[in-house]
Coordinates of C-alpha atoms and ligand atoms in Angstrom, one line a residue:
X1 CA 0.0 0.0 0.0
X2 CA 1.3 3.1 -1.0
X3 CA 3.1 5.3 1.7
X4 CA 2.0 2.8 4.1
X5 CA 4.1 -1.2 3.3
X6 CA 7.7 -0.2 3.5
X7 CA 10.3 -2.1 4.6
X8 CA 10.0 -0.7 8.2
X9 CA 6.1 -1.6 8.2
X10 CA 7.1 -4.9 6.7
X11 CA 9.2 -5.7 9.1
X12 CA 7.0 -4.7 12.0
X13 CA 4.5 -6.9 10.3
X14 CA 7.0 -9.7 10.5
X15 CA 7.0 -9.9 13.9
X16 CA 3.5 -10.8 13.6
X17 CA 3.5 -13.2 11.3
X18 CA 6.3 -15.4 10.5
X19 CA 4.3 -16.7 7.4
X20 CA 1.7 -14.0 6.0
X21 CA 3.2 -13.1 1.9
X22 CA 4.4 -9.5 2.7
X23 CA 3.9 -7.1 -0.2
X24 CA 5.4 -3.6 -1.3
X25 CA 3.5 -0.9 -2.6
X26 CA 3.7 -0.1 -5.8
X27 CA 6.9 0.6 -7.6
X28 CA 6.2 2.5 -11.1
X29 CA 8.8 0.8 -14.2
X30 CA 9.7 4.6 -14.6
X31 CA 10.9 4.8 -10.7
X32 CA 12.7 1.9 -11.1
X33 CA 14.3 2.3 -14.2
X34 CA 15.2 6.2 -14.2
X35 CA 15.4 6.4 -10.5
X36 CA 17.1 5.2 -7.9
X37 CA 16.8 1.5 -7.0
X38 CA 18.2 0.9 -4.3
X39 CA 15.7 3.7 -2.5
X40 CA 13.0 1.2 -3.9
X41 CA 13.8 -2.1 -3.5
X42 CA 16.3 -2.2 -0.6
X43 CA 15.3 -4.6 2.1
X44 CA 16.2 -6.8 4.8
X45 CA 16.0 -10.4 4.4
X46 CA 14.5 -10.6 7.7
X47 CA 10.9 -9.1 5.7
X48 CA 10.5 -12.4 3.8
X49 CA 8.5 -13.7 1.8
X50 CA 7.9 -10.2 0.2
X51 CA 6.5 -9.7 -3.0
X52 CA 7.6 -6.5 -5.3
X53 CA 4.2 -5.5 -6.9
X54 CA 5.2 -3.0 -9.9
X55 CA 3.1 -0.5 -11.8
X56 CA 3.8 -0.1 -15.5
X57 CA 1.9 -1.5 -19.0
X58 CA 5.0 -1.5 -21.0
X59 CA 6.1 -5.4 -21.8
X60 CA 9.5 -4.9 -21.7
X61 CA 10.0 -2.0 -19.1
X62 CA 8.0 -4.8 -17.1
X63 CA 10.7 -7.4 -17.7
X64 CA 13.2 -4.8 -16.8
X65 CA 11.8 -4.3 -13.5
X66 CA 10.8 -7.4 -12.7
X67 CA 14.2 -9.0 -13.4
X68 CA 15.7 -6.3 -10.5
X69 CA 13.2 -7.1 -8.5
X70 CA 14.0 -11.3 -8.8
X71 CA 18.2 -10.1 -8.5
X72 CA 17.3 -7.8 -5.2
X73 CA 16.0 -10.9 -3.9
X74 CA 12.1 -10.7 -4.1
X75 CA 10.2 -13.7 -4.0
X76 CA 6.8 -12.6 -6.1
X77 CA 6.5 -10.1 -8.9
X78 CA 3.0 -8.9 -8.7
X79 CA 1.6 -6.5 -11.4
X80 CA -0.8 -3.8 -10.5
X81 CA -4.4 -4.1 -12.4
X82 CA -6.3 -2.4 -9.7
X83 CA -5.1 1.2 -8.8
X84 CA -7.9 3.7 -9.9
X85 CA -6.0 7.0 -9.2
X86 CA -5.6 9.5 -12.1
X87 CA -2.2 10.0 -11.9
X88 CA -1.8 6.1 -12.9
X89 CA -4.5 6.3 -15.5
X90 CA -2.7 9.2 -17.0
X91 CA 0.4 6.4 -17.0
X92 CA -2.0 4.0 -18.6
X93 CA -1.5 1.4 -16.0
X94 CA -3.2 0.3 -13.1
X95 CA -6.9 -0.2 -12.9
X96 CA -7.5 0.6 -16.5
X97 CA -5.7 -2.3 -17.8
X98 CA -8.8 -4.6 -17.0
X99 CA -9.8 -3.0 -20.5
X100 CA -6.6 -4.2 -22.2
X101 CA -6.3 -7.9 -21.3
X102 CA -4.2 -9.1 -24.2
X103 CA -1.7 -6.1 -23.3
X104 CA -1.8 -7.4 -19.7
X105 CA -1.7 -11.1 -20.9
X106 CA 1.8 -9.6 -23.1
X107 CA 3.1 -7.9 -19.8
X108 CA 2.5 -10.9 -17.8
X109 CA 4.6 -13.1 -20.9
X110 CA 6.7 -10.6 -20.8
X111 CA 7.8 -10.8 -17.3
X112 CA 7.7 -14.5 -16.8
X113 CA 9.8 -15.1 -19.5
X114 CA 12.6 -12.7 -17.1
X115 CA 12.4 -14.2 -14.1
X116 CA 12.2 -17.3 -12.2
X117 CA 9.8 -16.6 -9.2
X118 CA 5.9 -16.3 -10.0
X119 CA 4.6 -13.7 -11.4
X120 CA 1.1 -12.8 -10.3
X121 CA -1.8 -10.3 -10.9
X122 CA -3.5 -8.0 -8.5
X123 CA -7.1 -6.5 -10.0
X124 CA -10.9 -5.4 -9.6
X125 CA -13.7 -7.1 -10.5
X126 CA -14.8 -4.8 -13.3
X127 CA -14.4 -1.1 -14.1
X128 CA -16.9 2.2 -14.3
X129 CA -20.4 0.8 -15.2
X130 CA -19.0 -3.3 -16.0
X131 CA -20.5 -5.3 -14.0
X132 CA -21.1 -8.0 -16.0
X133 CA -19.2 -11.3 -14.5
X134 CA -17.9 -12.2 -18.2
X135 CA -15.8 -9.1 -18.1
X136 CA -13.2 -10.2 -15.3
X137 CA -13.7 -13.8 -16.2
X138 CA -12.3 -12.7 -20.0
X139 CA -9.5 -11.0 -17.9
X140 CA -8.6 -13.2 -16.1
X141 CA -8.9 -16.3 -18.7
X142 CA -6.8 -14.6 -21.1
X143 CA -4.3 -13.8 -18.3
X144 CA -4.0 -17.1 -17.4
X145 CA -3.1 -18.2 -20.6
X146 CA 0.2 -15.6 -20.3
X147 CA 1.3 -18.1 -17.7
X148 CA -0.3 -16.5 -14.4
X149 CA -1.3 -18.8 -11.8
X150 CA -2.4 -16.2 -9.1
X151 CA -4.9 -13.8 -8.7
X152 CA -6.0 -11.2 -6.2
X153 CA -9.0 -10.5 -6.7
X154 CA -9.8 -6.4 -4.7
X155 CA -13.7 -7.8 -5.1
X156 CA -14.9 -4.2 -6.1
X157 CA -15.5 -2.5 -9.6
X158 CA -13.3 0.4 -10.1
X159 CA -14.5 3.8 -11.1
X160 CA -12.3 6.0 -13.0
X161 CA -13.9 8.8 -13.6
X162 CA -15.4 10.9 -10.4
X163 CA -14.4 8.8 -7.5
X164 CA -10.6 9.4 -5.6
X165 CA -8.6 6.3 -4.8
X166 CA -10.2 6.3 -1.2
X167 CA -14.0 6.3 -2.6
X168 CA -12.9 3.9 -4.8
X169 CA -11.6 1.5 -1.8
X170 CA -15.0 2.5 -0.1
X171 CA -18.2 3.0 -2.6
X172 CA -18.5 0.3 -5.4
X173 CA -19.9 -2.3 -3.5
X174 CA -18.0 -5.3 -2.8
X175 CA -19.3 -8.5 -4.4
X176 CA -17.1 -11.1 -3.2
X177 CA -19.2 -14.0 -5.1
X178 CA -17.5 -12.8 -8.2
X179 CA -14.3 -13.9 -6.9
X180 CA -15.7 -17.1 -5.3
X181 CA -17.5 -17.8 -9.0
X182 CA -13.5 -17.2 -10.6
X183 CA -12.5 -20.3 -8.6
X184 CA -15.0 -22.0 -9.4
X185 CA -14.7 -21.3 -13.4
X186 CA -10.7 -21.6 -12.9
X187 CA -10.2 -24.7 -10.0
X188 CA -6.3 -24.5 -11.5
X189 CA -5.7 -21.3 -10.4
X190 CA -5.2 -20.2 -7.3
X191 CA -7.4 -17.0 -5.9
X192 CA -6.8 -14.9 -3.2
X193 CA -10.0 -12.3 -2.1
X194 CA -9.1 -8.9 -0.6
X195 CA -11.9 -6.1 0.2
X196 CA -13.0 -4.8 3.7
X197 CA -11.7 -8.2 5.3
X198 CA -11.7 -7.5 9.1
X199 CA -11.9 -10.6 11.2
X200 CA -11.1 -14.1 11.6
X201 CA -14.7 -15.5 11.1
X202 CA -14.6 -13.7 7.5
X203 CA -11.5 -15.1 6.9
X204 CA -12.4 -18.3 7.7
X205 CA -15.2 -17.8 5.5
X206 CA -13.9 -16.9 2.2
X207 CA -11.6 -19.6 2.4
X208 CA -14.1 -22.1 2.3
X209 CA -14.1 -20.3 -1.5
X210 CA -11.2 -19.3 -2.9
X211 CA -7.3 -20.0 -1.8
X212 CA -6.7 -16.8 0.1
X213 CA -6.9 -14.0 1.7
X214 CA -5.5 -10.5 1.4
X215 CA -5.7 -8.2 4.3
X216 CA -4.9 -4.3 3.7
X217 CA -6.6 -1.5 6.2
X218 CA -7.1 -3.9 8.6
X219 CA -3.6 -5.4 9.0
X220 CA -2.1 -1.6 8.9
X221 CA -4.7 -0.5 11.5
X222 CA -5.2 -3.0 13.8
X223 CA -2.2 -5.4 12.7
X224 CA -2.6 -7.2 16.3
X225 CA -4.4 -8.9 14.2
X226 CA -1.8 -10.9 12.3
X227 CA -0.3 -12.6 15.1
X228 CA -2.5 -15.5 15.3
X229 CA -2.2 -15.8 11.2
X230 CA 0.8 -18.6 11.7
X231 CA -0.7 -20.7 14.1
X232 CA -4.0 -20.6 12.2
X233 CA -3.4 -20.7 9.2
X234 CA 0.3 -22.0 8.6
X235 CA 0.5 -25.0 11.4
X236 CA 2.7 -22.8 13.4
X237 CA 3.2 -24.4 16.6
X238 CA 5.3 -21.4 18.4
X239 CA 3.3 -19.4 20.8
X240 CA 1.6 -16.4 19.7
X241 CA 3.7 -13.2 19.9
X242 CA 3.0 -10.9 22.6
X243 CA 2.5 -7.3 21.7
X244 CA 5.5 -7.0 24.1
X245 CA 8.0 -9.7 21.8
X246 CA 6.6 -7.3 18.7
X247 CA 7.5 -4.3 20.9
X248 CA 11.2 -5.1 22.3
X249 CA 12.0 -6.4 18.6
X250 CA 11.0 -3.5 17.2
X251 CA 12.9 -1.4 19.8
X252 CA 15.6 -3.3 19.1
X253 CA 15.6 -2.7 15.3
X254 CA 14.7 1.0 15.7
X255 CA 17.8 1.1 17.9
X256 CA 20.1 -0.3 15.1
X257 CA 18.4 2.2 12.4
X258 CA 18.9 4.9 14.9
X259 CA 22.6 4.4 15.6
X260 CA 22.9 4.2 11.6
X261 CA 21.7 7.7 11.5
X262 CA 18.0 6.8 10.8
X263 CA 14.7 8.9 12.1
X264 CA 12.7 6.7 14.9
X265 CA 9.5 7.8 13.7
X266 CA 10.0 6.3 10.3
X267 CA 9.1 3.3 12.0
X268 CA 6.9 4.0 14.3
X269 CA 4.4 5.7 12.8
X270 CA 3.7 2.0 11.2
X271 CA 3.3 0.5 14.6
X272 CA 0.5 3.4 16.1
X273 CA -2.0 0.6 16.1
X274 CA -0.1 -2.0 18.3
X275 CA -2.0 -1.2 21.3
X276 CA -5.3 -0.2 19.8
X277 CA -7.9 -1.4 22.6
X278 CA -5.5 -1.7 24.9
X279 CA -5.9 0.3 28.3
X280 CA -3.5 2.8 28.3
X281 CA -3.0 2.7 24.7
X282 CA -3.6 5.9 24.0
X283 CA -1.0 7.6 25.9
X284 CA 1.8 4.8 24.6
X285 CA 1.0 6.2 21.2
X286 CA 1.3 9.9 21.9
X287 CA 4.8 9.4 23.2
X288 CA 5.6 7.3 20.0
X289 CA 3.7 9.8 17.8
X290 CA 5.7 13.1 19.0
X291 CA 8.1 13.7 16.1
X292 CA 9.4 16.7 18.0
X293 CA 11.0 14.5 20.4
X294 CA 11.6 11.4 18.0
X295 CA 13.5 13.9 16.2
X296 CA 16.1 14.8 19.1
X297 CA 16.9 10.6 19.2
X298 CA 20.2 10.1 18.4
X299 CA 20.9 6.9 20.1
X300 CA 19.5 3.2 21.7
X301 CA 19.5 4.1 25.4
X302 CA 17.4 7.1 24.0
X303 CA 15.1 4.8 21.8
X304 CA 14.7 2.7 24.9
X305 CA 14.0 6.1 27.0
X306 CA 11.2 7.2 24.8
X307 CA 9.5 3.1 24.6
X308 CA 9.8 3.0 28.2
X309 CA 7.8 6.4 28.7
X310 CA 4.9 5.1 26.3
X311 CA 4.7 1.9 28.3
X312 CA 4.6 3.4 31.0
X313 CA 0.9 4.4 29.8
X314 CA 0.0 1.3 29.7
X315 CA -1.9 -0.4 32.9
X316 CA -2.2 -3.9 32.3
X317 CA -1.2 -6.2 31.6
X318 CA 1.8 -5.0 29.2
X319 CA 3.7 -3.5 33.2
X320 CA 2.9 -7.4 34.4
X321 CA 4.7 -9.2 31.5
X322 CA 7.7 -6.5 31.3
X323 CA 8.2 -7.0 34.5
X324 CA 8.5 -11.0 33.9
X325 CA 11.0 -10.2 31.3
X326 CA 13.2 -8.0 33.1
Ligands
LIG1 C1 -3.1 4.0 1.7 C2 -3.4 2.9 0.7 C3 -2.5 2.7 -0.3 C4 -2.7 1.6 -1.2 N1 -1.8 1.3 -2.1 C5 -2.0 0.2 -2.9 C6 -0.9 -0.2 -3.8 O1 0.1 0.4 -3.9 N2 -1.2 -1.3 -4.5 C7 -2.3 -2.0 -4.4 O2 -2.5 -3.0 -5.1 N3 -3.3 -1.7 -3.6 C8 -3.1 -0.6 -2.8 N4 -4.1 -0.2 -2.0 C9 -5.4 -1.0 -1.9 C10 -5.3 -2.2 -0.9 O3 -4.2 -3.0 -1.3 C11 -6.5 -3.0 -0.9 O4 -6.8 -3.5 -2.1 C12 -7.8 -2.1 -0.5 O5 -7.5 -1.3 0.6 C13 -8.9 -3.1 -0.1 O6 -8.5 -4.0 0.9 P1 -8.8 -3.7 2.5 O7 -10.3 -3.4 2.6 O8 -8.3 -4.9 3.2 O9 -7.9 -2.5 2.8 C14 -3.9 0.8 -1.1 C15 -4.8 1.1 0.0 C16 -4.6 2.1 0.9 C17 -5.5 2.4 2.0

């Protein structure tokens, strides 16, 4: 998600879930092939599996980018058919390419044919006024005859005319039975849903459908959430993370970044949420939220000053449990 799934949010995330496919946000062809790469695709082995999802509609500037994405060490390549915002439109990528299948089926040959890991396909179930279920099935048919196994299906049309990105995540209505008919018309392909998913029941739901499930707001906001994702989902037998292990490992990362000359609040403005119903939580997120004073950090003791300060907000049972571990 754009501005939101860096590497420091990925790696938050991480400590959650052992297991859950990490993804970027989107990284334009132009970015990476006129800009500067390492700024985009940097990352700490730690953050896998994490899949580079690009933004581009030109075969072989696709190629390009996906084959630095496969050499930087990424283990998915996923190509951006769902992004409704005008600036990608006027780059003719994005959600628009649901009109232009065989140029997506070309971009997905394209790819495959440069790298080795899978190359998969994020999209909407139709666009403006389509709503008829033959339009994404077309899509995604001819898609899958470029080679593409997966599909994530954002189970909402996009508009592109009158709506902003966040309407568009909001006010076509999600139909998630179009996805569910997709892996019913396509058994061979795998599926993955994604579109106002908030809880475990739903999850559990949709998968007795399709083959996955993507999780955006909801993991960013509340991403407490992830941490039972291994054990239910993956066969993890470790314990559950605390939000304290999530805590003192990210302390202890934003400690190394901070000794390396980084900002603290790079990272912690991912990690607001970690508390979120928590009493107490509140004030743990002020401290963490004051940039004034994440500014002035120069240094671990000083990282651990400031986390100490915001747990100190917190009643229980965080106090208990650091006082176990100390
Ligand atoms: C701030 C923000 C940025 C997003 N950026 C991307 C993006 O770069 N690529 C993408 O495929 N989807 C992007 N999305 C859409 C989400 O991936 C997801 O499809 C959408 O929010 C619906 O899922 P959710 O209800 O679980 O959030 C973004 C969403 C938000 C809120």
């Amino acid at each position: 998600m754009m501005d939101w799934t860096d590497r420091h949010c990925r790696m938050f995330h991480r400590q959650l879930s052992r297991h859950a496919w990490l993804y970027t946000e989107m990284v334009t062809t132009g970015a990476l092939l006129h800009g500067d790469v390492a700024r985009h695709l940097d990352f700490d082995a730690a953050e896998q599996p994490v899949a580079l999802q690009l933004g581009g509609s030109e075969p072989a500037e696709l190629a390009a980018a996906a084959k630095l994405g496969e050499q930087w060490g990424y283990a998915e390549i996923n190509l951006n058919c769902g992004c409704p915002s005008e600036r990608v439109q006027r780059g003719a990528f994005g959600a628009c390419l649901m009109a232009e299948p065989g140029l997506v089926a070309d971009c997905v040959r394209a790819m495959r044919e440069a790298v080795n890991v899978p190359v998969t396909v994020k999209h909407r179930i139709g666009i403006d006024a389509i709503e008829e279920y033959g339009f994404v099935r077309d899509f995604v048919g001819t898609i899958a005859e470029a080679g593409c196994q997966t599909f994530i299906v954002h189970a909402r049309n996009a508009i592109l005319k009158g709506l902003s990105p966040k309407e568009n995540r909001e006010i076509p209505p999600l139909r998630y039975e179009v996805a569910y008919r997709l892996k019913q018309e396509f058994p061979m392909l795998e599926i993955l849903i994604n579109g106002g998913i908030t809880a475990y029941a739903e999850i559990d739901s949709h998968l007795q459908h399709v083959d996955g499930v993507m999780l955006g707001r909801e993991a960013y906001h509340n991403p407490y959430v992830l941490a039972e994702v291994d054990q239910r989902y993956y066969g993890g037998s470790e314990p559950v993370a605390s939000r304290l292990d999530v805590e003192l490992a990210m302390q202890r990362y934003i400690g190394d970044l901070v000794e390396a000359g980084g900002y603290m609040g790079a990272v912690t403005r991912h990690m607001l949420g970690l508390h979120r119903g928590v009493a107490g939580g509140r004030g743990w997120r002020r401290v963490l939220s004051d940039a004034r004073r994440m500014q002035a950090v120069r240094s671990r003791e000083q990282v651990d000053v400031l986390f100490e300060e915001a747990r100190s907000h917190l009643r229980t049972p965080i106090r208990e449990q650091m006082e176990e571990v100390l």
